[in-house]
JSON list of C-alpha atoms in Angstrom, two decimals:
[
{"chain": "A", "resi": 10, "resn": "MET", "atom": "CA", "xyz": [0.01, -0.02, 0.04]},
{"chain": "A", "resi": 11, "resn": "ASN", "atom": "CA", "xyz": [1.76, 3.20, -1.30]},
{"chain": "A", "resi": 12, "resn": "THR", "atom": "CA", "xyz": [-0.36, 6.16, -0.74]},
{"chain": "A", "resi": 13, "resn": "LEU", "atom": "CA", "xyz": [-2.64, 7.72, 1.67]},
{"chain": "A", "resi": 14, "resn": "ALA", "atom": "CA", "xyz": [-5.49, 7.75, -0.65]},
{"chain": "A", "resi": 15, "resn": "ASP", "atom": "CA", "xyz": [-5.26, 3.96, -1.31]},
{"chain": "A", "resi": 16, "resn": "PHE", "atom": "CA", "xyz": [-5.25, 3.23, 2.52]},
{"chain": "A", "resi": 17, "resn": "TYR", "atom": "CA", "xyz": [-8.32, 5.08, 3.13]},
{"chain": "A", "resi": 18, "resn": "GLN", "atom": "CA", "xyz": [-9.89, 4.00, -0.15]},
{"chain": "A", "resi": 19, "resn": "ASN", "atom": "CA", "xyz": [-9.49, 0.24, 0.97]},
{"chain": "A", "resi": 20, "resn": "LEU", "atom": "CA", "xyz": [-10.95, 1.02, 4.37]},
{"chain": "A", "resi": 21, "resn": "GLY", "atom": "CA", "xyz": [-13.94, 2.81, 2.98]},
{"chain": "A", "resi": 22, "resn": "LEU", "atom": "CA", "xyz": [-15.92, 5.80, 4.10]},
{"chain": "A", "resi": 23, "resn": "ALA", "atom": "CA", "xyz": [-17.60, 4.01, 7.29]},
{"chain": "A", "resi": 24, "resn": "LEU", "atom": "CA", "xyz": [-14.13, 2.76, 8.40]},
{"chain": "A", "resi": 25, "resn": "SER", "atom": "CA", "xyz": [-12.49, 6.15, 7.88]},
{"chain": "A", "resi": 26, "resn": "LEU", "atom": "CA", "xyz": [-15.17, 7.80, 9.93]},
{"chain": "A", "resi": 27, "resn": "LEU", "atom": "CA", "xyz": [-14.61, 5.12, 12.59]},
{"chain": "A", "resi": 28, "resn": "VAL", "atom": "CA", "xyz": [-10.84, 5.99, 12.72]},
{"chain": "A", "resi": 29, "resn": "ILE", "atom": "CA", "xyz": [-11.46, 9.64, 13.10]},
{"chain": "A", "resi": 30, "resn": "ALA", "atom": "CA", "xyz": [-14.10, 9.19, 15.89]},
{"chain": "A", "resi": 31, "resn": "THR", "atom": "CA", "xyz": [-12.03, 6.45, 17.60]},
{"chain": "A", "resi": 32, "resn": "PHE", "atom": "CA", "xyz": [-8.93, 8.62, 17.78]},
{"chain": "A", "resi": 33, "resn": "ILE", "atom": "CA", "xyz": [-10.89, 11.68, 18.98]},
{"chain": "A", "resi": 34, "resn": "LEU", "atom": "CA", "xyz": [-12.41, 9.55, 21.75]},
{"chain": "A", "resi": 35, "resn": "ALA", "atom": "CA", "xyz": [-8.96, 7.95, 22.46]},
{"chain": "A", "resi": 36, "resn": "GLY", "atom": "CA", "xyz": [-7.09, 11.34, 22.67]},
{"chain": "A", "resi": 37, "resn": "LEU", "atom": "CA", "xyz": [-10.07, 12.62, 24.89]},
{"chain": "A", "resi": 38, "resn": "VAL", "atom": "CA", "xyz": [-9.44, 9.74, 27.32]},
{"chain": "A", "resi": 39, "resn": "LYS", "atom": "CA", "xyz": [-5.57, 10.25, 27.38]},
{"chain": "A", "resi": 40, "resn": "GLY", "atom": "CA", "xyz": [-6.07, 14.08, 27.80]},
{"chain": "A", "resi": 41, "resn": "ILE", "atom": "CA", "xyz": [-8.23, 13.50, 31.06]},
{"chain": "A", "resi": 42, "resn": "ILE", "atom": "CA", "xyz": [-6.49, 10.47, 32.76]},
{"chain": "A", "resi": 43, "resn": "GLY", "atom": "CA", "xyz": [-3.06, 10.51, 31.22]},
{"chain": "A", "resi": 44, "resn": "LEU", "atom": "CA", "xyz": [-3.41, 7.01, 29.56]},
{"chain": "A", "resi": 45, "resn": "GLY", "atom": "CA", "xyz": [-5.81, 5.16, 27.43]},
{"chain": "A", "resi": 46, "resn": "LEU", "atom": "CA", "xyz": [-4.98, 6.24, 23.74]},
{"chain": "A", "resi": 47, "resn": "PRO", "atom": "CA", "xyz": [-3.50, 2.93, 22.41]},
{"chain": "A", "resi": 48, "resn": "THR", "atom": "CA", "xyz": [-6.03, 0.92, 24.68]},
{"chain": "A", "resi": 49, "resn": "VAL", "atom": "CA", "xyz": [-9.06, 2.70, 23.42]},
{"chain": "A", "resi": 50, "resn": "ALA", "atom": "CA", "xyz": [-8.03, 2.90, 19.84]},
{"chain": "A", "resi": 51, "resn": "MET", "atom": "CA", "xyz": [-6.95, -0.72, 19.58]},
{"chain": "A", "resi": 52, "resn": "GLY", "atom": "CA", "xyz": [-10.09, -1.76, 21.35]},
{"chain": "A", "resi": 53, "resn": "LEU", "atom": "CA", "xyz": [-12.52, 0.03, 18.93]},
{"chain": "A", "resi": 54, "resn": "LEU", "atom": "CA", "xyz": [-10.39, -0.49, 15.62]},
{"chain": "A", "resi": 55, "resn": "GLY", "atom": "CA", "xyz": [-10.00, -4.11, 16.55]},
{"chain": "A", "resi": 56, "resn": "LEU", "atom": "CA", "xyz": [-13.87, -4.60, 16.18]},
{"chain": "A", "resi": 57, "resn": "ALA", "atom": "CA", "xyz": [-13.48, -3.60, 12.43]},
{"chain": "A", "resi": 58, "resn": "MET", "atom": "CA", "xyz": [-9.89, -4.41, 11.20]},
{"chain": "A", "resi": 59, "resn": "ALA", "atom": "CA", "xyz": [-7.03, -6.62, 11.63]},
{"chain": "A", "resi": 60, "resn": "PRO", "atom": "CA", "xyz": [-4.95, -5.95, 14.70]},
{"chain": "A", "resi": 61, "resn": "SER", "atom": "CA", "xyz": [-1.80, -5.34, 12.57]},
{"chain": "A", "resi": 62, "resn": "GLN", "atom": "CA", "xyz": [-3.60, -2.78, 10.58]},
{"chain": "A", "resi": 63, "resn": "ALA", "atom": "CA", "xyz": [-5.19, -0.99, 13.76]},
{"chain": "A", "resi": 64, "resn": "ALA", "atom": "CA", "xyz": [-1.53, -0.97, 15.41]},
{"chain": "A", "resi": 65, "resn": "ALA", "atom": "CA", "xyz": [-0.12, 0.72, 12.26]},
{"chain": "A", "resi": 66, "resn": "LEU", "atom": "CA", "xyz": [-2.61, 3.53, 12.47]},
{"chain": "A", "resi": 67, "resn": "LEU", "atom": "CA", "xyz": [-1.82, 4.02, 16.01]},
{"chain": "A", "resi": 68, "resn": "ILE", "atom": "CA", "xyz": [2.16, 4.56, 15.47]},
{"chain": "A", "resi": 69, "resn": "ILE", "atom": "CA", "xyz": [2.30, 8.33, 15.04]},
{"chain": "A", "resi": 70, "resn": "PRO", "atom": "CA", "xyz": [-0.47, 9.50, 17.20]},
{"chain": "A", "resi": 71, "resn": "ALA", "atom": "CA", "xyz": [0.52, 7.19, 20.10]},
{"chain": "A", "resi": 72, "resn": "THR", "atom": "CA", "xyz": [4.29, 8.37, 19.82]},
{"chain": "A", "resi": 73, "resn": "LEU", "atom": "CA", "xyz": [3.78, 12.05, 19.34]},
{"chain": "A", "resi": 74, "resn": "THR", "atom": "CA", "xyz": [1.15, 12.21, 22.12]},
{"chain": "A", "resi": 75, "resn": "ASN", "atom": "CA", "xyz": [3.53, 10.23, 24.44]},
{"chain": "A", "resi": 76, "resn": "LEU", "atom": "CA", "xyz": [6.44, 12.43, 23.74]},
{"chain": "A", "resi": 77, "resn": "TRP", "atom": "CA", "xyz": [4.18, 15.29, 24.37]},
{"chain": "A", "resi": 78, "resn": "GLN", "atom": "CA", "xyz": [3.28, 13.74, 27.77]},
{"chain": "A", "resi": 79, "resn": "LEU", "atom": "CA", "xyz": [6.94, 12.90, 28.41]},
{"chain": "A", "resi": 80, "resn": "ALA", "atom": "CA", "xyz": [8.44, 16.21, 27.74]},
{"chain": "A", "resi": 81, "resn": "PHE", "atom": "CA", "xyz": [6.73, 17.98, 30.74]},
{"chain": "A", "resi": 82, "resn": "GLY", "atom": "CA", "xyz": [7.15, 17.10, 34.62]},
{"chain": "A", "resi": 83, "resn": "GLY", "atom": "CA", "xyz": [10.93, 17.85, 35.32]},
{"chain": "A", "resi": 84, "resn": "HIS", "atom": "CA", "xyz": [11.57, 14.23, 36.49]},
{"chain": "A", "resi": 85, "resn": "LEU", "atom": "CA", "xyz": [12.80, 12.50, 33.24]},
{"chain": "A", "resi": 86, "resn": "LYS", "atom": "CA", "xyz": [16.52, 11.93, 34.39]},
{"chain": "A", "resi": 87, "resn": "GLY", "atom": "CA", "xyz": [15.55, 10.43, 37.53]},
{"chain": "A", "resi": 88, "resn": "LEU", "atom": "CA", "xyz": [12.75, 8.17, 36.05]},
{"chain": "A", "resi": 89, "resn": "ILE", "atom": "CA", "xyz": [15.19, 6.84, 33.44]},
{"chain": "A", "resi": 90, "resn": "LYS", "atom": "CA", "xyz": [17.59, 5.91, 36.01]},
{"chain": "A", "resi": 91, "resn": "ARG", "atom": "CA", "xyz": [15.02, 4.32, 38.19]},
{"chain": "A", "resi": 92, "resn": "LEU", "atom": "CA", "xyz": [13.00, 2.46, 35.41]},
{"chain": "A", "resi": 93, "resn": "TRP", "atom": "CA", "xyz": [15.59, 1.77, 32.57]},
{"chain": "A", "resi": 94, "resn": "PRO", "atom": "CA", "xyz": [15.75, -2.12, 33.43]},
{"chain": "A", "resi": 95, "resn": "MET", "atom": "CA", "xyz": [11.76, -2.28, 32.87]},
{"chain": "A", "resi": 96, "resn": "LEU", "atom": "CA", "xyz": [12.02, -0.14, 29.82]},
{"chain": "A", "resi": 97, "resn": "LEU", "atom": "CA", "xyz": [14.92, -2.10, 28.30]},
{"chain": "A", "resi": 98, "resn": "MET", "atom": "CA", "xyz": [12.74, -5.40, 28.72]},
{"chain": "A", "resi": 99, "resn": "ILE", "atom": "CA", "xyz": [9.69, -3.77, 27.33]},
{"chain": "A", "resi": 100, "resn": "PHE", "atom": "CA", "xyz": [11.64, -2.79, 24.14]},
{"chain": "A", "resi": 101, "resn": "LEU", "atom": "CA", "xyz": [13.28, -6.06, 23.72]},
{"chain": "A", "resi": 102, "resn": "GLY", "atom": "CA", "xyz": [10.09, -8.13, 24.62]},
{"chain": "A", "resi": 103, "resn": "THR", "atom": "CA", "xyz": [7.85, -6.01, 22.16]},
{"chain": "A", "resi": 104, "resn": "GLY", "atom": "CA", "xyz": [10.48, -6.27, 19.37]},
{"chain": "A", "resi": 105, "resn": "VAL", "atom": "CA", "xyz": [11.19, -9.83, 19.66]},
{"chain": "A", "resi": 106, "resn": "GLY", "atom": "CA", "xyz": [7.56, -10.56, 20.20]},
{"chain": "A", "resi": 107, "resn": "THR", "atom": "CA", "xyz": [6.43, -8.63, 17.09]},
{"chain": "A", "resi": 108, "resn": "LEU", "atom": "CA", "xyz": [9.00, -10.40, 14.99]},
{"chain": "A", "resi": 109, "resn": "TRP", "atom": "CA", "xyz": [8.19, -13.97, 16.51]},
{"chain": "A", "resi": 110, "resn": "ILE", "atom": "CA", "xyz": [4.50, -13.69, 17.28]},
{"chain": "A", "resi": 111, "resn": "GLY", "atom": "CA", "xyz": [3.27, -10.97, 14.90]},
{"chain": "A", "resi": 112, "resn": "MET", "atom": "CA", "xyz": [-0.18, -9.60, 14.42]},
{"chain": "A", "resi": 113, "resn": "ALA", "atom": "CA", "xyz": [-1.74, -12.18, 12.16]},
{"chain": "A", "resi": 114, "resn": "GLY", "atom": "CA", "xyz": [-5.25, -11.13, 12.98]},
{"chain": "A", "resi": 115, "resn": "GLY", "atom": "CA", "xyz": [-6.23, -14.62, 14.26]},
{"chain": "A", "resi": 116, "resn": "HIS", "atom": "CA", "xyz": [-8.91, -15.30, 16.78]},
{"chain": "A", "resi": 117, "resn": "TRP", "atom": "CA", "xyz": [-6.56, -15.77, 19.65]},
{"chain": "A", "resi": 118, "resn": "VAL", "atom": "CA", "xyz": [-4.97, -12.48, 19.06]},
{"chain": "A", "resi": 119, "resn": "VAL", "atom": "CA", "xyz": [-8.46, -10.85, 19.07]},
{"chain": "A", "resi": 120, "resn": "GLN", "atom": "CA", "xyz": [-9.36, -12.78, 22.51]},
{"chain": "A", "resi": 121, "resn": "GLY", "atom": "CA", "xyz": [-6.02, -11.89, 23.89]},
{"chain": "A", "resi": 122, "resn": "LEU", "atom": "CA", "xyz": [-6.76, -8.30, 23.25]},
{"chain": "A", "resi": 123, "resn": "GLY", "atom": "CA", "xyz": [-10.11, -8.66, 24.97]},
{"chain": "A", "resi": 124, "resn": "ALA", "atom": "CA", "xyz": [-8.50, -10.45, 27.86]},
{"chain": "A", "resi": 125, "resn": "ALA", "atom": "CA", "xyz": [-5.76, -7.58, 28.42]},
{"chain": "A", "resi": 126, "resn": "LEU", "atom": "CA", "xyz": [-8.43, -4.94, 28.21]},
{"chain": "A", "resi": 127, "resn": "LEU", "atom": "CA", "xyz": [-10.70, -6.80, 30.64]},
{"chain": "A", "resi": 128, "resn": "LEU", "atom": "CA", "xyz": [-7.89, -7.52, 33.17]},
{"chain": "A", "resi": 129, "resn": "TYR", "atom": "CA", "xyz": [-6.95, -3.93, 33.09]},
{"chain": "A", "resi": 130, "resn": "ALA", "atom": "CA", "xyz": [-10.39, -2.56, 33.63]},
{"chain": "A", "resi": 131, "resn": "LEU", "atom": "CA", "xyz": [-10.95, -5.01, 36.55]},
{"chain": "A", "resi": 132, "resn": "SER", "atom": "CA", "xyz": [-7.71, -4.02, 38.13]},
{"chain": "A", "resi": 133, "resn": "GLY", "atom": "CA", "xyz": [-8.53, -0.35, 37.75]},
{"chain": "A", "resi": 134, "resn": "LEU", "atom": "CA", "xyz": [-12.09, -1.05, 39.37]},
{"chain": "A", "resi": 135, "resn": "PHE", "atom": "CA", "xyz": [-11.43, -3.43, 42.14]},
{"chain": "A", "resi": 136, "resn": "LEU", "atom": "CA", "xyz": [-7.85, -3.90, 42.96]},
{"chain": "A", "resi": 137, "resn": "PRO", "atom": "CA", "xyz": [-6.38, -1.69, 45.71]},
{"chain": "A", "resi": 138, "resn": "THR", "atom": "CA", "xyz": [-3.36, 0.30, 44.99]},
{"chain": "A", "resi": 139, "resn": "LEU", "atom": "CA", "xyz": [-0.12, -1.81, 45.58]},
{"chain": "A", "resi": 140, "resn": "HIS", "atom": "CA", "xyz": [2.91, -0.64, 47.14]},
{"chain": "A", "resi": 141, "resn": "ILE", "atom": "CA", "xyz": [6.27, -2.14, 45.90]},
{"chain": "A", "resi": 142, "resn": "LYS", "atom": "CA", "xyz": [9.31, -1.97, 48.23]},
{"chain": "A", "resi": 143, "resn": "PRO", "atom": "CA", "xyz": [12.64, -0.62, 46.63]},
{"chain": "A", "resi": 144, "resn": "ARG", "atom": "CA", "xyz": [14.40, -3.84, 47.28]},
{"chain": "A", "resi": 145, "resn": "HIS", "atom": "CA", "xyz": [11.97, -5.61, 44.73]},
{"chain": "A", "resi": 146, "resn": "GLU", "atom": "CA", "xyz": [12.36, -3.11, 41.91]},
{"chain": "A", "resi": 147, "resn": "PRO", "atom": "CA", "xyz": [15.66, -4.64, 40.34]},
{"chain": "A", "resi": 148, "resn": "TRP", "atom": "CA", "xyz": [13.89, -7.93, 39.59]},
{"chain": "A", "resi": 149, "resn": "LEU", "atom": "CA", "xyz": [10.21, -7.06, 39.27]},
{"chain": "A", "resi": 150, "resn": "GLY", "atom": "CA", "xyz": [10.77, -4.24, 36.97]},
{"chain": "A", "resi": 151, "resn": "PRO", "atom": "CA", "xyz": [12.27, -6.37, 34.18]},
{"chain": "A", "resi": 152, "resn": "VAL", "atom": "CA", "xyz": [9.66, -9.18, 34.72]},
{"chain": "A", "resi": 153, "resn": "CYS", "atom": "CA", "xyz": [7.02, -6.62, 34.30]},
{"chain": "A", "resi": 154, "resn": "GLY", "atom": "CA", "xyz": [8.77, -5.24, 31.21]},
{"chain": "A", "resi": 155, "resn": "VAL", "atom": "CA", "xyz": [9.06, -8.47, 29.29]},
{"chain": "A", "resi": 156, "resn": "ILE", "atom": "CA", "xyz": [5.40, -9.53, 30.11]},
{"chain": "A", "resi": 157, "resn": "THR", "atom": "CA", "xyz": [4.34, -5.96, 29.00]},
{"chain": "A", "resi": 158, "resn": "GLY", "atom": "CA", "xyz": [6.43, -6.35, 25.76]},
{"chain": "A", "resi": 159, "resn": "ALA", "atom": "CA", "xyz": [4.96, -9.76, 24.90]},
{"chain": "A", "resi": 160, "resn": "ILE", "atom": "CA", "xyz": [1.38, -8.51, 25.50]},
{"chain": "A", "resi": 161, "resn": "THR", "atom": "CA", "xyz": [2.06, -5.39, 23.24]},
{"chain": "A", "resi": 162, "resn": "SER", "atom": "CA", "xyz": [3.54, -7.58, 20.47]},
{"chain": "A", "resi": 163, "resn": "ALA", "atom": "CA", "xyz": [0.30, -9.69, 20.38]},
{"chain": "A", "resi": 164, "resn": "THR", "atom": "CA", "xyz": [-2.21, -7.05, 20.98]},
{"chain": "A", "resi": 165, "resn": "GLY", "atom": "CA", "xyz": [-0.77, -3.46, 20.69]},
{"chain": "A", "resi": 166, "resn": "VAL", "atom": "CA", "xyz": [-1.96, -2.77, 24.15]},
{"chain": "A", "resi": 167, "resn": "PHE", "atom": "CA", "xyz": [1.08, -1.11, 26.39]},
{"chain": "A", "resi": 168, "resn": "VAL", "atom": "CA", "xyz": [-0.56, -1.20, 29.76]},
{"chain": "A", "resi": 169, "resn": "ILE", "atom": "CA", "xyz": [-0.45, -4.46, 31.49]},
{"chain": "A", "resi": 170, "resn": "PRO", "atom": "CA", "xyz": [1.36, -5.06, 33.65]},
{"chain": "A", "resi": 171, "resn": "ALA", "atom": "CA", "xyz": [3.39, -1.82, 33.31]},
{"chain": "A", "resi": 172, "resn": "VAL", "atom": "CA", "xyz": [0.83, 0.64, 34.48]},
{"chain": "A", "resi": 173, "resn": "PRO", "atom": "CA", "xyz": [-0.10, -1.33, 37.69]},
{"chain": "A", "resi": 174, "resn": "TYR", "atom": "CA", "xyz": [3.70, -1.79, 38.44]},
{"chain": "A", "resi": 175, "resn": "MET", "atom": "CA", "xyz": [4.57, 2.07, 38.01]},
{"chain": "A", "resi": 176, "resn": "GLN", "atom": "CA", "xyz": [1.36, 2.90, 39.95]},
{"chain": "A", "resi": 177, "resn": "ALA", "atom": "CA", "xyz": [2.84, 0.85, 42.93]},
{"chain": "A", "resi": 178, "resn": "LEU", "atom": "CA", "xyz": [6.16, 2.75, 42.92]},
{"chain": "A", "resi": 179, "resn": "ASN", "atom": "CA", "xyz": [4.71, 5.67, 45.03]},
{"chain": "A", "resi": 180, "resn": "LEU", "atom": "CA", "xyz": [5.42, 8.16, 42.49]},
{"chain": "A", "resi": 181, "resn": "SER", "atom": "CA", "xyz": [4.00, 11.60, 42.61]},
{"chain": "A", "resi": 182, "resn": "ARG", "atom": "CA", "xyz": [1.48, 12.53, 40.19]},
{"chain": "A", "resi": 183, "resn": "ASP", "atom": "CA", "xyz": [3.75, 14.33, 37.96]},
{"chain": "A", "resi": 184, "resn": "GLU", "atom": "CA", "xyz": [6.22, 11.54, 38.07]},
{"chain": "A", "resi": 185, "resn": "LEU", "atom": "CA", "xyz": [3.54, 9.00, 37.34]},
{"chain": "A", "resi": 186, "resn": "VAL", "atom": "CA", "xyz": [2.28, 10.82, 34.32]},
{"chain": "A", "resi": 187, "resn": "GLN", "atom": "CA", "xyz": [5.67, 11.36, 32.92]},
{"chain": "A", "resi": 188, "resn": "ALA", "atom": "CA", "xyz": [6.74, 7.74, 33.60]},
{"chain": "A", "resi": 189, "resn": "LEU", "atom": "CA", "xyz": [3.66, 6.52, 31.93]},
{"chain": "A", "resi": 190, "resn": "GLY", "atom": "CA", "xyz": [4.69, 8.75, 28.74]},
{"chain": "A", "resi": 191, "resn": "LEU", "atom": "CA", "xyz": [8.25, 7.17, 28.95]},
{"chain": "A", "resi": 192, "resn": "SER", "atom": "CA", "xyz": [6.97, 3.70, 29.05]},
{"chain": "A", "resi": 193, "resn": "PHE", "atom": "CA", "xyz": [4.44, 4.25, 26.22]},
{"chain": "A", "resi": 194, "resn": "THR", "atom": "CA", "xyz": [7.05, 5.80, 23.99]},
{"chain": "A", "resi": 195, "resn": "VAL", "atom": "CA", "xyz": [9.28, 2.96, 24.40]},
{"chain": "A", "resi": 196, "resn": "SER", "atom": "CA", "xyz": [6.59, 0.36, 23.74]},
{"chain": "A", "resi": 197, "resn": "THR", "atom": "CA", "xyz": [5.31, 2.37, 20.64]},
{"chain": "A", "resi": 198, "resn": "LEU", "atom": "CA", "xyz": [8.77, 2.68, 19.05]},
{"chain": "A", "resi": 199, "resn": "ALA", "atom": "CA", "xyz": [9.56, -0.98, 19.57]},
{"chain": "A", "resi": 200, "resn": "LEU", "atom": "CA", "xyz": [6.19, -1.95, 17.98]},
{"chain": "A", "resi": 201, "resn": "ALA", "atom": "CA", "xyz": [6.83, 0.23, 15.17]},
{"chain": "A", "resi": 202, "resn": "GLY", "atom": "CA", "xyz": [10.19, -1.30, 14.62]},
{"chain": "A", "resi": 203, "resn": "GLY", "atom": "CA", "xyz": [8.72, -4.79, 14.47]},
{"chain": "A", "resi": 204, "resn": "LEU", "atom": "CA", "xyz": [5.87, -3.83, 12.24]},
{"chain": "A", "resi": 205, "resn": "PHE", "atom": "CA", "xyz": [8.26, -2.40, 9.80]},
{"chain": "A", "resi": 206, "resn": "TRP", "atom": "CA", "xyz": [10.36, -5.43, 9.76]},
{"chain": "A", "resi": 207, "resn": "ARG", "atom": "CA", "xyz": [7.27, -7.54, 8.81]},
{"chain": "A", "resi": 208, "resn": "ASP", "atom": "CA", "xyz": [6.35, -5.26, 6.20]},
{"chain": "A", "resi": 209, "resn": "ALA", "atom": "CA", "xyz": [3.18, -4.09, 7.94]},
{"chain": "A", "resi": 210, "resn": "LEU", "atom": "CA", "xyz": [4.24, -0.45, 8.30]},
{"chain": "A", "resi": 211, "resn": "GLY", "atom": "CA", "xyz": [4.83, 1.03, 4.93]},
{"chain": "A", "resi": 212, "resn": "GLY", "atom": "CA", "xyz": [4.37, 4.52, 3.36]},
{"chain": "A", "resi": 213, "resn": "GLY", "atom": "CA", "xyz": [0.59, 4.31, 3.16]},
{"chain": "A", "resi": 214, "resn": "GLU", "atom": "CA", "xyz": [0.06, 3.20, 6.73]},
{"chain": "A", "resi": 215, "resn": "LEU", "atom": "CA", "xyz": [2.43, 5.91, 7.99]},
{"chain": "A", "resi": 216, "resn": "SER", "atom": "CA", "xyz": [0.64, 8.58, 5.98]},
{"chain": "A", "resi": 217, "resn": "ALA", "atom": "CA", "xyz": [-2.68, 7.31, 7.36]},
{"chain": "A", "resi": 218, "resn": "SER", "atom": "CA", "xyz": [-1.25, 7.24, 10.92]},
{"chain": "A", "resi": 219, "resn": "LEU", "atom": "CA", "xyz": [-0.05, 10.72, 10.49]},
{"chain": "A", "resi": 220, "resn": "LEU", "atom": "CA", "xyz": [-3.64, 11.91, 9.44]},
{"chain": "A", "resi": 221, "resn": "ALA", "atom": "CA", "xyz": [-4.92, 10.06, 12.58]},
{"chain": "A", "resi": 222, "resn": "LEU", "atom": "CA", "xyz": [-2.79, 12.24, 14.70]},
{"chain": "A", "resi": 223, "resn": "ILE", "atom": "CA", "xyz": [-5.05, 15.31, 13.92]},
{"chain": "A", "resi": 224, "resn": "PRO", "atom": "CA", "xyz": [-8.13, 13.93, 15.67]},
{"chain": "A", "resi": 225, "resn": "ALA", "atom": "CA", "xyz": [-5.99, 12.49, 18.45]},
{"chain": "A", "resi": 226, "resn": "VAL", "atom": "CA", "xyz": [-4.51, 15.79, 19.21]},
{"chain": "A", "resi": 227, "resn": "LEU", "atom": "CA", "xyz": [-7.83, 17.54, 19.07]},
{"chain": "A", "resi": 228, "resn": "GLY", "atom": "CA", "xyz": [-9.19, 14.95, 21.51]},
{"chain": "A", "resi": 229, "resn": "MET", "atom": "CA", "xyz": [-6.35, 15.21, 23.95]},
{"chain": "A", "resi": 230, "resn": "LEU", "atom": "CA", "xyz": [-6.59, 19.10, 24.02]},
{"chain": "A", "resi": 231, "resn": "LEU", "atom": "CA", "xyz": [-10.39, 18.66, 24.75]},
{"chain": "A", "resi": 232, "resn": "GLY", "atom": "CA", "xyz": [-9.42, 16.18, 27.38]},
{"chain": "A", "resi": 233, "resn": "GLN", "atom": "CA", "xyz": [-6.85, 18.28, 29.07]},
{"chain": "A", "resi": 234, "resn": "TRP", "atom": "CA", "xyz": [-9.48, 21.26, 29.17]},
{"chain": "A", "resi": 235, "resn": "LEU", "atom": "CA", "xyz": [-12.13, 18.94, 30.63]},
{"chain": "A", "resi": 236, "resn": "ARG", "atom": "CA", "xyz": [-9.83, 17.39, 33.17]},
{"chain": "A", "resi": 237, "resn": "GLN", "atom": "CA", "xyz": [-9.88, 20.80, 34.81]},
{"chain": "A", "resi": 238, "resn": "ARG", "atom": "CA", "xyz": [-13.61, 20.80, 34.96]},
{"chain": "A", "resi": 239, "resn": "ILE", "atom": "CA", "xyz": [-14.80, 17.32, 35.81]},
{"chain": "A", "resi": 240, "resn": "SER", "atom": "CA", "xyz": [-14.08, 14.73, 38.47]},
{"chain": "A", "resi": 241, "resn": "ALA", "atom": "CA", "xyz": [-11.23, 12.65, 37.17]},
{"chain": "A", "resi": 242, "resn": "ILE", "atom": "CA", "xyz": [-12.31, 9.88, 39.57]},
{"chain": "A", "resi": 243, "resn": "LEU", "atom": "CA", "xyz": [-15.81, 9.51, 38.29]},
{"chain": "A", "resi": 244, "resn": "PHE", "atom": "CA", "xyz": [-14.44, 9.58, 34.67]},
{"chain": "A", "resi": 245, "resn": "LYS", "atom": "CA", "xyz": [-11.98, 6.76, 35.63]},
{"chain": "A", "resi": 246, "resn": "ARG", "atom": "CA", "xyz": [-14.91, 4.63, 36.85]},
{"chain": "A", "resi": 247, "resn": "VAL", "atom": "CA", "xyz": [-16.82, 5.18, 33.68]},
{"chain": "A", "resi": 248, "resn": "PHE", "atom": "CA", "xyz": [-13.63, 4.52, 31.51]},
{"chain": "A", "resi": 249, "resn": "PHE", "atom": "CA", "xyz": [-12.98, 1.31, 33.09]},
{"chain": "A", "resi": 250, "resn": "VAL", "atom": "CA", "xyz": [-16.62, -0.11, 33.07]},
{"chain": "A", "resi": 251, "resn": "GLY", "atom": "CA", "xyz": [-16.76, 0.68, 29.51]},
{"chain": "A", "resi": 252, "resn": "LEU", "atom": "CA", "xyz": [-13.20, -0.71, 28.83]},
{"chain": "A", "resi": 253, "resn": "GLY", "atom": "CA", "xyz": [-14.33, -3.95, 30.66]},
{"chain": "A", "resi": 254, "resn": "ALA", "atom": "CA", "xyz": [-17.45, -4.24, 28.69]},
{"chain": "A", "resi": 255, "resn": "LEU", "atom": "CA", "xyz": [-15.41, -3.72, 25.31]},
{"chain": "A", "resi": 256, "resn": "GLY", "atom": "CA", "xyz": [-12.81, -6.36, 26.38]},
{"chain": "A", "resi": 257, "resn": "ALA", "atom": "CA", "xyz": [-15.54, -8.92, 27.41]},
{"chain": "A", "resi": 258, "resn": "HIS", "atom": "CA", "xyz": [-17.06, -8.53, 24.00]},
{"chain": "A", "resi": 259, "resn": "LEU", "atom": "CA", "xyz": [-13.81, -9.24, 22.10]},
{"chain": "A", "resi": 260, "resn": "LEU", "atom": "CA", "xyz": [-12.77, -12.06, 24.60]},
{"chain": "A", "resi": 261, "resn": "ILE", "atom": "CA", "xyz": [-16.44, -13.67, 23.80]},
{"chain": "A", "resi": 262, "resn": "SER", "atom": "CA", "xyz": [-16.86, -12.96, 20.20]},
{"chain": "A", "resi": 263, "resn": "GLY", "atom": "CA", "xyz": [-13.11, -12.93, 19.10]}
]
């Protein structure tokens, strides 16, 4: 697929509108709670297209919005020093997993995506906040990293178990938001490399992904505006309930 027009012509009008609406919603969620763009995008797009195609659309919006999130906070040097073992294993696990497992679009991949979404939603709704002691970080961080990488390579979802792990590190709010941006950036770049190696990320896909950046940024800006005006706790609950329902649907129907 060589051109942007070819890509969206093959998708058709209905799917093109779905892409636009999906990235507005995904950007909105990320703007309010600091994460969720790849999760929402892969979940909704996974209903109508192959996971590899959905992941290709995700590359540029996810990378640039994560870099945007990563750039602010003032804790980058300390976070890299603390989290680099996990980040390294996320990169290696995602890259190797994408080359080895790939995203062939089979039923088990769709069901895996549903299971990851459902698990994340249930953990957000019902599990208490865990606290990890510093002495466990040297081994637990890499373990969480390689598991996150494997799940990312199969589903395009970056959050399990990296997000719960980072939430358990007793980071400040600004540190956590910046750490999420750092982790997601590493995952996205590794996923892009694997997709490119498998010839699933050509010029047409990158152009289409660049166009998807526009609704994603608009949604993120709107989400940041809304975050100052609504309860983030209430929105998180609604978000996790919707995410769980979507995950259950994919798990059952995949």
